[in-house]
């Protein structure tokens, strides 16, 4: 049993991996949806604290301004990483979230890959190649969930 945070750039596959884990019966929370963030874009600390108090086995994903303040509350922090062109291709093709489709937003993503991803990498305990299949990525996270 473990608490796992999955982080990474938009298009890295976080939501897709969480969906696969949920189908396998794991408790998952995608903080991009469901009101987990406050208007300033940070996690709702009391709500996140309650989630973590209620679940010893949970996978959370998201990239918010204050996620680093929560790293010590997780047993593993997984960074999903993929090359910029892969991220942009995925963003252009997704239907559940329009972010990243405009040229301006694509430029933001490129900037985040250069400036934010290295910060996420420093806080990660595990880095996974987001180009691997969803099944392989879900297997890797599931192994973390069941590790002693």
Short mmCIF file of C-alpha atoms in Angstrom, two decimals, residues 7-148:
data_model
loop_
_atom_site.label_atom_id
_atom_site.label_comp_id
_atom_site.label_asym_id
_atom_site.label_seq_id
_atom_site.Cartn_x
_atom_site.Cartn_y
_atom_site.Cartn_z
CA UNK A 7 3.31 14.45 -12.29
CA UNK A 8 4.51 15.70 -15.65
CA UNK A 9 3.82 18.13 -18.44
CA UNK A 10 0.45 18.38 -20.20
CA UNK A 11 0.29 15.54 -22.69
CA UNK A 12 2.65 13.25 -20.78
CA UNK A 13 -0.11 10.73 -20.14
CA UNK A 14 -1.01 11.34 -16.51
CA UNK A 15 -4.79 11.17 -16.95
CA UNK A 16 -4.56 8.15 -19.24
CA UNK A 17 -2.44 6.22 -16.73
CA UNK A 18 -4.86 7.12 -13.93
CA UNK A 19 -7.80 5.89 -16.01
CA UNK A 20 -6.00 2.56 -16.53
CA UNK A 21 -5.29 2.25 -12.81
CA UNK A 22 -8.89 3.09 -11.94
CA UNK A 23 -10.08 0.32 -14.28
CA UNK A 24 -7.81 -2.01 -12.27
CA UNK A 25 -9.63 -1.02 -9.09
CA UNK A 26 -7.25 1.55 -7.59
CA UNK A 27 -8.39 4.78 -5.97
CA UNK A 28 -7.24 7.64 -8.21
CA UNK A 29 -7.67 11.41 -8.22
CA UNK A 30 -6.90 13.59 -11.21
CA UNK A 31 -6.57 17.05 -9.70
CA UNK A 32 -7.16 18.67 -13.09
CA UNK A 33 -10.82 17.76 -12.70
CA UNK A 34 -13.37 17.68 -9.90
CA UNK A 35 -12.61 20.89 -8.06
CA UNK A 36 -9.31 19.87 -6.47
CA UNK A 37 -7.69 23.20 -7.29
CA UNK A 38 -8.49 26.63 -5.93
CA UNK A 39 -9.03 29.70 -8.16
CA UNK A 40 -5.31 30.53 -7.86
CA UNK A 41 -4.41 27.13 -9.39
CA UNK A 42 -3.10 25.51 -6.20
CA UNK A 43 -4.42 22.35 -4.58
CA UNK A 44 -7.15 22.67 -1.97
CA UNK A 45 -4.92 21.75 1.00
CA UNK A 46 -7.68 20.68 3.43
CA UNK A 47 -9.34 18.52 0.77
CA UNK A 48 -6.03 16.93 -0.27
CA UNK A 49 -5.07 16.36 3.37
CA UNK A 50 -8.39 14.61 3.96
CA UNK A 51 -7.93 12.43 0.86
CA UNK A 52 -4.50 11.33 2.03
CA UNK A 53 -5.77 10.72 5.57
CA UNK A 54 -8.59 8.55 4.22
CA UNK A 55 -6.54 6.45 1.77
CA UNK A 56 -3.28 4.62 2.27
CA UNK A 57 -3.47 3.29 -1.31
CA UNK A 58 -4.13 6.16 -3.74
CA UNK A 59 -2.71 7.60 -6.96
CA UNK A 60 -2.97 11.37 -7.47
CA UNK A 61 -1.97 13.29 -10.56
CA UNK A 62 -1.57 16.92 -11.40
CA UNK A 63 0.84 19.76 -11.86
CA UNK A 64 -0.01 22.76 -9.73
CA UNK A 65 1.98 25.59 -8.27
CA UNK A 66 2.10 24.12 -4.77
CA UNK A 67 2.44 20.39 -5.46
CA UNK A 68 5.99 20.41 -4.11
CA UNK A 69 4.59 21.24 -0.69
CA UNK A 70 2.89 17.83 -0.78
CA UNK A 71 5.81 15.65 -1.90
CA UNK A 72 6.57 14.45 1.63
CA UNK A 73 2.99 13.18 1.95
CA UNK A 74 3.54 10.65 -0.87
CA UNK A 75 5.62 7.49 -0.80
CA UNK A 76 6.56 7.95 -4.46
CA UNK A 77 6.57 10.95 -6.81
CA UNK A 78 6.54 9.72 -10.41
CA UNK A 79 7.54 12.03 -13.26
CA UNK A 80 6.10 11.05 -16.63
CA UNK A 81 8.34 12.59 -19.25
CA UNK A 82 8.17 12.65 -23.03
CA UNK A 83 9.86 14.70 -25.79
CA UNK A 84 8.25 18.05 -26.60
CA UNK A 85 7.05 16.93 -30.05
CA UNK A 86 5.27 13.93 -28.49
CA UNK A 87 3.58 16.18 -25.93
CA UNK A 88 2.43 18.65 -28.58
CA UNK A 89 1.11 15.87 -30.82
CA UNK A 90 -0.90 14.43 -27.94
CA UNK A 91 -2.26 17.83 -26.97
CA UNK A 92 -3.44 18.50 -30.51
CA UNK A 93 -5.27 15.16 -30.63
CA UNK A 94 -6.98 15.06 -27.25
CA UNK A 95 -10.67 15.79 -26.91
CA UNK A 96 -11.18 16.15 -23.16
CA UNK A 97 -9.12 19.32 -22.66
CA UNK A 98 -8.43 22.06 -25.21
CA UNK A 99 -5.21 23.28 -23.56
CA UNK A 100 -2.15 23.21 -25.79
CA UNK A 101 -3.80 23.42 -29.18
CA UNK A 102 -3.05 27.07 -29.96
CA UNK A 103 0.39 28.30 -31.01
CA UNK A 104 0.60 30.44 -27.87
CA UNK A 105 -0.18 27.47 -25.64
CA UNK A 106 2.24 25.24 -27.55
CA UNK A 107 4.89 27.87 -26.80
CA UNK A 108 3.93 27.75 -23.12
CA UNK A 109 4.30 23.99 -23.13
CA UNK A 110 7.76 24.29 -24.70
CA UNK A 111 8.72 26.83 -22.04
CA UNK A 112 7.38 24.58 -19.26
CA UNK A 113 9.37 21.62 -20.59
CA UNK A 114 12.50 23.75 -20.42
CA UNK A 115 11.86 25.46 -17.08
CA UNK A 116 9.36 23.44 -15.01
CA UNK A 117 10.14 19.83 -15.92
CA UNK A 118 13.68 20.05 -14.44
CA UNK A 119 12.10 21.18 -11.15
CA UNK A 120 9.67 18.26 -11.25
CA UNK A 121 12.56 15.92 -12.02
CA UNK A 122 14.38 17.08 -8.88
CA UNK A 123 11.37 16.20 -6.72
CA UNK A 124 10.65 12.87 -8.41
CA UNK A 125 11.58 9.57 -6.84
CA UNK A 126 10.88 7.72 -10.11
CA UNK A 127 10.99 8.90 -13.73
CA UNK A 128 9.06 7.00 -16.38
CA UNK A 129 9.24 7.40 -20.13
CA UNK A 130 5.80 8.66 -21.13
CA UNK A 131 6.28 7.14 -24.58
CA UNK A 132 5.90 3.64 -23.14
CA UNK A 133 2.52 1.97 -23.53
CA UNK A 134 -0.24 2.85 -21.08
CA UNK A 135 -0.25 -0.74 -19.82
CA UNK A 136 3.51 -0.61 -19.11
CA UNK A 137 3.19 2.72 -17.30
CA UNK A 138 0.21 1.51 -15.26
CA UNK A 139 2.14 -1.68 -14.39
CA UNK A 140 5.08 0.41 -13.16
CA UNK A 141 2.87 2.59 -10.96
CA UNK A 142 0.97 -0.46 -9.71
CA UNK A 143 4.27 -2.03 -8.63
CA UNK A 144 4.96 1.11 -6.59
CA UNK A 145 1.53 0.79 -4.97
CA UNK A 146 2.25 -2.74 -3.85
CA UNK A 147 5.88 -2.24 -2.82
CA UNK A 148 6.54 -2.70 0.90
#
